[in-house]
Structure formats: structure tokens, C-alpha cells
């Protein structure tokens, strides 16, 4: 500290950066992940009381340091009634410490997309720990095995889960990531379909080797890009594409939305009719909580794990799969996925076939032809 | 034969119509007065005088008043009382107290006491923890000692199980005689903060609502009309004034709603888009079965996020008084307007501002004021300004459509000359007689409604809708509807992510005639 030698050393995060994080995380949610609004309200209150959370460069973690990976689990609708609360996520972390008999040195997010981007900040505020700049999805995904840690075959247990009452569950072991998802999901439903969870603890070495690094600062930067473009009356969508090396895939108007729930997921399709340069063309989107595949005039154009983000054409705000509706003016953009998700092993976990689409993944960033 | 008087109290004019069945007999327009009431008395006096002059007379069955008075009170932070905010849900929801994310100036006026108690329910109706009734009683005593006269109660998942809110209201009534209690489940939908916000806004208005309803009744008596008085609601229905005074938030959007309902009656179309072009703004909405489609998303009122029964409206900064500046690439339309000063500041009335009314007169769309004063305007400017206004209207109308099929558009309001005869995606543009008083017509024709919004599990979609319909019908009857006249006007279902057992959130709304009318 104080030597000025490292660029990314642990640094306090001002409240404005958390406001930006909420905007950026919602974009990285790729349609899912839940709105960060309530988490942001909590952070505003904590900061008003004088709390300041630090963001830590993952490379500053000692190899044997212990990192808590946190997320709120459950149905977004239940969250809208119960209102997320820093204490619950903090309890899940403390319970893990008690179970392990060791103290954590930092907290990190399971998924940077959506409301779970804010959860580690809420936990860190009470625990007095820094937040690691990173996550293990680089976006939002619907299931526990869709993480960089799972792709690297790290152990998936133990897991702690706490509700707002005095209920707490430890999943001591699980046969596989799928079993971990099943066991923890069952406990979550039993306590009212919303719970704070602390996932399998990670060492500093594991985070550095297998985490998706610097995704927190990326989300903050993304939000700042949108805010700056709005202030300057520039096109926020173009600003995001430019700043993040993304690609504008389509601009149009939502023509049709069909939704259904199966196995607890919100699945469906949305059709966008082209405007401006895309007039006369149609873009279709399929989603399972998050956007999974996009077709241009019937031809696959983009698939998971490339980030498929649907933004309000004017404001640049992300639009969730739950709030899509006819008539919205939207821009569909793709942002690059973290490299680990693009490996053959990564694609097994999060490629189009993992979502039931019989398609080979071909990154939109490798295609040179434009419509 | 049914004979009704409808009155719409707007920001500028108070309009009144006499409706005989579905026919407009007489219509008048008078300026709105600062005290609201004397404007109503004047409108009633003019209306009745015309009726008598035409040889009419006889009993009137009902008087329906629509007013934006309560919305204005919130926006201007005036006439509001301090509220005891009672949240039931601990240990859940503890970190975000009532009034969180409110504009500080409004919270400073409305925030009386904040009470957080254990209780509330799960998504399937089970209790989270038992309701802390002893804590509620102690809080009620504190509220009485603090001299607070209005309370808002919000409990977690109360739309699914209102038990805690009902019990809290009973205890408040026992400990604080005469206190006004707003229960959030009577007003709002799922989403605790937004529903609680609606209850808090309502609670800080109850005093004003009571006085206003009283003043309306006196105005009616002073005019010699002996008929029951109803207040119009956001959804295009009415409630007896004596019942409606407990729910002022339900009048927030009754102005635009009444215009849309009036447009339906005057055009004979039940399924159409409606555009109401005023002096400063244009409202676009969508009629389904004669009622405005409801917003199913957060609506901000006076800077407060709410989610309750509100029409889905798009407001555009375009009207007859909208000021046009610049030319060529610099041409700008609005957002400023001369508003009610149109007859002083616009060119055709001798003023010095170029308004959309002047543009319409120059283009020969309208004959108003002195057209010579706009004769020298370059035709290119006129064409460009009209093209810009048409593009704004076309885009706004398209945004409010619910699907790609062509739909008819009914144009009402003083500025409806700005609506072009042909628009993309619109099958026909319909102009109607009495369009300038469509809002008062909408008030006069109003019926009574009931709504249910609930999560159902283990039921098929059809069974869930049937269950919700039964609930909605029972509520409408309680609100004064004749059961045999009830029809379903809105059905919506949304499957829910991450809840077990095919959970389905279903919303049904029914409407029927006022009982006994």
C-alpha cells in the first residue's frame, strides 16, 4: 500500500461506481440475472451510513487465501416481495467460515450479470472484507454448472444457504455440479424460493487460474460508458459496442413475445422487426432466463456463450426477458465472451447444445461477413 | 332510460355533459377555478340552464366526477398529511424501510412514523413468521400519542394473503379511533416497495380526498341535483364518492382514461387506439373492450415508483400550443407550449409565437383566428413542421399497439386537427362529434369493476383463470356492481421462473353496471 507500484491495487469503490455497476451488470445479465435495483438501494443506504467497500485486484490474492463466492438464489418475483437484505448473504458467508473453521479474506460474485453483481458488495459491507474484481460467469447463466470453476472441474462443495429466518443448510458433498444444483435448489424452494448462498470456497490460486478476472471493473466501465453517452446526448448503444469491442447485430422493434415456464425456467422467443438499416429483415431470439440464440432471417447469427444483449435503442438500458413487450425499440448487440467459455470444455457447459439447440457454436466475432 | 351527468375537472377547463343512455344531450366547457368547487357549480349551472332552455327536465340518475386534483397535490407536495408507515415482514425486507427511494421533499412531508414488525407470508401463502400483534398494539399507541391520523399498512405477499394487513387495521381501529387506514393489498400488486408506495401516497391524500368529496357533494346540492355522486377511477370505472374518498390514488389518471372511454362511446368502437391531443401534450392509449389497456409496469408519480391499476399511456410533448422554432435542419417542435395562453401568444391570435395551431391554420387544416397573420410563412416550413408532428404521432401510436395488425385510431381533444388522415399501421383515423368533451362523456358512462391478481399453483391455465375470475367478480359486487351484468375485460397470465409446480400468475378484471341504476 502507498507505494504506487501497482495499477490495480485494492481501492475504495465510490457510490457512483456502484450506480454504474448496476447499469453495466444489467447489460451483462444478457436478459436474465434479475434487476440490480434493490441491491443498489441497499448499497445507497450502507454508503449513507459511512460504509465504503474495497475492490481488490485478484492478482493480489495470496495463493492460499480463501475467497467466498456468493449469490442470491431464487425467483426474482419472491425477491420483489422479500426485498434483498445484506444480512442474509452475510450469514451464509459466516456459516461457511464456521463450517470450515477458517476466515475468508475476500468475497467475490458468482455471476456479474444482473443483481448478483451487487451481492458481494452487500456481504463485504458487513464482513469488512474486500470484493475481488471478478466472477465465474462473466455474464448471467441459469444453472450452477455453468461457471468457469465447473469448467475447470473444481470441487462444487460445500455450499451454505441461509434464509431471512434462522434456517440454514449446508450441502456438505455433492456427486456432481448437477446434483449440487438439485440439492441447493430444493432447499431454496423449501425456505420460500429466495436465499443467500455461499458457494464452494476458492483459494487465491484457484481464483487467479480459473476465475473470470476483472469482470467487476468491466461492468462498472460499461455502466459509465452508458452514462457518459447519455450525458453527451450520444448514442449509448454505439458507445457500448465501441468501448467493449462488441458488435451491433440488429436494430428494430419487438414484434412478438412468447413465454412459458418449464422446469422452473422462463423460456420463450421474441421476434424483432428491422428498422433503419435492417428494414425488411427479421431477428429472432430464444431465451432460457437469458438470451441463448439469435437468428437473422432464419439463419443462426449468434449463440451462447457470446453475450447477447437487448438494449433500449434510445436509453441504452438493458431489457430483461421478463420485461420484453411488443413495440419496444431495441438494439441487439453481442459482446465477447470470456475465453474460458469458448474452449471445447467450456462449450460443453455453456454452448448452444447445453441449452438444447442442435447448433455448433461459431462466435459472431469470428464471422467477417455482415448482413 | 338512464340519465347521467359527467364532469371532468382538468387543469384548464371543467367540462360537463348530460348523457341520456348513450346520447350526448348537452355539453358545456367552463374555466377550472382554484377552489375546483365553484368551477363545478358553474359548469352544472350552465348545463342545467341549457337543458331547461331546450325544454328538458326531470330526475338525473347519477353524477360522475373525474378530477386530477389528487395527482396535482402529490406533484406540488400540497395538502398532504404525515403518515404512519407500517411494514409487516420482518425478518425479511428489514434493510429497505418505507419511503426508501422517495424524493426527499415529498418524504419530508409524508413521513410520520415508521414501524417495522414481524409477519408476512411466503409466495404460497404460508406465514414467514407469526405476526407480531403485541408489537402492532404498542405501535398503535405510539401513533395515537404522536397525533398521526392516517396509516398505511404493507405486508409481504399481502396480495396472496391479506391476513396481516387486515389484523393490523383492526388493531389500529381499536387503539386509534377515527384513524384512516390504507391496506396495500386493496390497491397494489406484487412488488412490495411499489405496492407500499401506492399505499403511502394514498394515505397522505386521505384528508384532502375526504374534504374534496365533501365539497363535491355540496356543489351538487347547491345546484339542486339530487343524485348519487360517483368519482371516476384510473381504469374507467366509478366508485360511490363516499367509498372512493378512501382511495384517492385510484383517481390519479382518471383524466386521460375518461377521454379514452368517451372516445369509445362517441365512435362506437370498443377496440381501437385513442389519441388525445391537448394544448401541451398528447396522450396515446389503447382501448380493449372499451377500456384502456392497463400498464403492467412501474409508473412514477411525483418521483415515486408505483405499480397498481393505471392505464398504459404514452405522453408526447406535442399539442396545439406547442412552439415551433428554427427552420431546415434546425427545425424544433416543442417541448415548450403556450398552453392556455394560446389565444394571446399564437400568431393567428395576434401574438408572436409560432405554434402548431398557426401551422395548421397556414396549411388550411383549421380555420381559427386571423389567417392573414400566417400567410407569409414559407410553405416549406409549414410542410416540414407538419411532417415532423405526423412522424411523432405515427411513432407514438405504433408504440402503443399490442401487435402488428392494423387498428383504427380515434382522435379526440382540442388539438386533434394535428392527426393526419392516414398513418402507417392504422386502418382508419376516426374523428367524432363532441370530441372536445370526450373526457366528460367518459366520466358519465362509467361502470363498476373488480380485479384479482394472484399466483396459482397446480392448476391448469383455464382453472387458474376461472378461479381469478370468481375472485374478481366477488370484488366488483362489493364495489357496487350488478352481478348479472359483469363481463371479463382483461385476462393476463405470466408463468413464473424458479417457482415449483407450474406456478402461474393470473390477473383478471371484470366490469358491470352500477347496481340499481
mmCIF file of C-alpha atoms in Angstrom, chain A residues 37-39 41-42 44-45 48-49 74-87 122 141-143 163-165 181 185 189-193 253 255 259-266 273 289-290 312 314 322 325-329, chain B residues 87 89 91-97 100-101 121-123 126-129 155-159 189-195 293 295-297 305 307 312 394-395 398-405 455 494-500 502-503 505:
data_model
loop_
_atom_site.group_PDB
_atom_site.id
_atom_site.type_symbol
_atom_site.label_atom_id
_atom_site.label_comp_id
_atom_site.label_asym_id
_atom_site.label_seq_id
_atom_site.Cartn_x
_atom_site.Cartn_y
_atom_site.Cartn_z
ATOM 1 C CA UNK A 37 -32.336 -2.200 -8.398
ATOM 2 C CA UNK A 38 -32.941 -3.492 -4.851
ATOM 3 C CA UNK A 39 -29.261 -4.301 -4.355
ATOM 4 C CA UNK A 41 -30.920 0.673 -2.900
ATOM 5 C CA UNK A 42 -29.210 -1.347 -0.169
ATOM 6 C CA UNK A 44 -27.018 3.541 -1.184
ATOM 7 C CA UNK A 45 -28.194 3.055 2.403
ATOM 8 C CA UNK A 48 -25.090 6.816 3.595
ATOM 9 C CA UNK A 49 -24.073 5.223 6.900
ATOM 10 C CA UNK A 74 -34.295 -17.920 -6.082
ATOM 11 C CA UNK A 75 -37.198 -16.451 -8.003
ATOM 12 C CA UNK A 76 -36.912 -12.751 -8.892
ATOM 13 C CA UNK A 77 -40.613 -12.302 -8.092
ATOM 14 C CA UNK A 78 -40.137 -13.506 -4.496
ATOM 15 C CA UNK A 79 -37.201 -11.118 -4.216
ATOM 16 C CA UNK A 80 -39.541 -8.270 -5.133
ATOM 17 C CA UNK A 81 -41.641 -9.056 -2.021
ATOM 18 C CA UNK A 82 -38.987 -10.134 0.486
ATOM 19 C CA UNK A 83 -36.533 -7.413 -0.617
ATOM 20 C CA UNK A 84 -32.905 -8.462 -0.656
ATOM 21 C CA UNK A 85 -31.010 -7.720 2.521
ATOM 22 C CA UNK A 86 -27.245 -7.574 3.281
ATOM 23 C CA UNK A 87 -27.629 -9.629 6.452
ATOM 24 C CA UNK A 122 -23.639 -6.220 0.328
ATOM 25 C CA UNK A 141 -26.373 -18.133 -16.663
ATOM 26 C CA UNK A 142 -29.290 -20.143 -15.289
ATOM 27 C CA UNK A 143 -27.505 -23.111 -13.674
ATOM 28 C CA UNK A 163 -32.811 -17.564 4.640
ATOM 29 C CA UNK A 164 -34.114 -14.483 6.466
ATOM 30 C CA UNK A 165 -35.151 -16.571 9.463
ATOM 31 C CA UNK A 181 -27.832 -27.563 -8.346
ATOM 32 C CA UNK A 185 -32.464 -25.637 -5.442
ATOM 33 C CA UNK A 189 -37.677 -23.712 -2.619
ATOM 34 C CA UNK A 190 -38.326 -25.006 0.924
ATOM 35 C CA UNK A 191 -37.358 -21.680 2.506
ATOM 36 C CA UNK A 192 -39.598 -19.676 0.180
ATOM 37 C CA UNK A 193 -37.656 -19.565 -3.109
ATOM 38 C CA UNK A 253 -38.941 -3.201 -32.867
ATOM 39 C CA UNK A 255 -42.936 -7.761 -32.931
ATOM 40 C CA UNK A 259 -43.098 -17.159 -22.866
ATOM 41 C CA UNK A 260 -43.589 -20.365 -20.914
ATOM 42 C CA UNK A 261 -42.062 -21.871 -17.791
ATOM 43 C CA UNK A 262 -40.701 -25.376 -17.825
ATOM 44 C CA UNK A 263 -38.587 -26.980 -15.098
ATOM 45 C CA UNK A 264 -38.572 -23.684 -13.256
ATOM 46 C CA UNK A 265 -37.075 -21.643 -16.113
ATOM 47 C CA UNK A 266 -38.604 -18.848 -18.108
ATOM 48 C CA UNK A 273 -38.771 -6.494 -36.964
ATOM 49 C CA UNK A 289 -33.915 -16.829 -18.470
ATOM 50 C CA UNK A 290 -31.057 -15.336 -20.560
ATOM 51 C CA UNK A 312 -33.365 0.046 -25.374
ATOM 52 C CA UNK A 314 -32.680 5.264 -27.066
ATOM 53 C CA UNK A 322 -39.330 -10.845 -18.284
ATOM 54 C CA UNK A 325 -43.011 -6.410 -24.854
ATOM 55 C CA UNK A 326 -44.436 -5.574 -28.222
ATOM 56 C CA UNK A 327 -43.408 -2.252 -29.685
ATOM 57 C CA UNK A 328 -40.172 -1.717 -27.740
ATOM 58 C CA UNK A 329 -37.426 -0.156 -29.871
ATOM 59 C CA UNK B 87 -44.374 -2.670 7.286
ATOM 60 C CA UNK B 89 -42.453 -8.730 7.039
ATOM 61 C CA UNK B 91 -37.129 -10.604 9.449
ATOM 62 C CA UNK B 92 -37.497 -10.133 5.661
ATOM 63 C CA UNK B 93 -37.246 -6.712 3.997
ATOM 64 C CA UNK B 94 -35.533 -5.208 7.053
ATOM 65 C CA UNK B 95 -32.851 -3.202 5.269
ATOM 66 C CA UNK B 96 -35.121 -1.190 2.974
ATOM 67 C CA UNK B 97 -37.542 0.822 5.094
ATOM 68 C CA UNK B 100 -36.757 4.399 0.539
ATOM 69 C CA UNK B 101 -36.030 5.957 -2.883
ATOM 70 C CA UNK B 121 -46.302 -14.528 4.009
ATOM 71 C CA UNK B 122 -44.482 -16.740 1.517
ATOM 72 C CA UNK B 123 -45.304 -16.939 -2.213
ATOM 73 C CA UNK B 126 -47.656 -19.797 4.314
ATOM 74 C CA UNK B 127 -46.662 -17.326 7.060
ATOM 75 C CA UNK B 128 -42.983 -16.252 7.048
ATOM 76 C CA UNK B 129 -43.176 -15.924 10.850
ATOM 77 C CA UNK B 155 -47.244 -6.815 4.482
ATOM 78 C CA UNK B 156 -45.026 -9.185 2.452
ATOM 79 C CA UNK B 157 -47.107 -11.051 -0.181
ATOM 80 C CA UNK B 158 -50.348 -9.473 1.061
ATOM 81 C CA UNK B 159 -51.972 -9.756 -2.403
ATOM 82 C CA UNK B 189 -49.846 -5.637 -6.976
ATOM 83 C CA UNK B 190 -46.931 -7.940 -6.280
ATOM 84 C CA UNK B 191 -43.754 -5.967 -5.649
ATOM 85 C CA UNK B 192 -43.600 -4.857 -2.001
ATOM 86 C CA UNK B 193 -41.917 -1.456 -2.381
ATOM 87 C CA UNK B 194 -44.089 -0.313 -5.266
ATOM 88 C CA UNK B 195 -47.284 -1.533 -3.576
ATOM 89 C CA UNK B 293 -55.234 -1.275 -21.549
ATOM 90 C CA UNK B 295 -49.832 -0.637 -17.545
ATOM 91 C CA UNK B 296 -48.196 -3.767 -16.191
ATOM 92 C CA UNK B 297 -45.022 -1.974 -15.272
ATOM 93 C CA UNK B 305 -42.260 4.281 -8.172
ATOM 94 C CA UNK B 307 -47.315 -0.451 -9.529
ATOM 95 C CA UNK B 312 -50.890 2.251 -20.162
ATOM 96 C CA UNK B 394 -47.087 7.869 -36.095
ATOM 97 C CA UNK B 395 -44.254 6.632 -33.891
ATOM 98 C CA UNK B 398 -47.194 2.476 -33.222
ATOM 99 C CA UNK B 399 -45.540 2.101 -29.822
ATOM 100 C CA UNK B 400 -48.918 1.686 -28.167
ATOM 101 C CA UNK B 401 -50.118 -1.085 -30.462
ATOM 102 C CA UNK B 402 -50.032 -4.543 -28.971
ATOM 103 C CA UNK B 403 -49.462 -6.429 -32.190
ATOM 104 C CA UNK B 404 -48.644 -5.841 -35.829
ATOM 105 C CA UNK B 405 -52.210 -5.906 -37.175
ATOM 106 C CA UNK B 455 -50.334 -16.764 -8.070
ATOM 107 C CA UNK B 494 -47.478 -14.955 -16.693
ATOM 108 C CA UNK B 495 -45.562 -18.139 -15.899
ATOM 109 C CA UNK B 496 -43.019 -17.624 -13.119
ATOM 110 C CA UNK B 497 -39.345 -18.537 -13.208
ATOM 111 C CA UNK B 498 -37.844 -20.650 -10.385
ATOM 112 C CA UNK B 499 -41.121 -21.399 -8.587
ATOM 113 C CA UNK B 500 -42.144 -25.047 -8.355
ATOM 114 C CA UNK B 502 -46.125 -24.770 -12.796
ATOM 115 C CA UNK B 503 -46.773 -21.551 -10.931
ATOM 116 C CA UNK B 505 -49.602 -15.525 -12.016
#
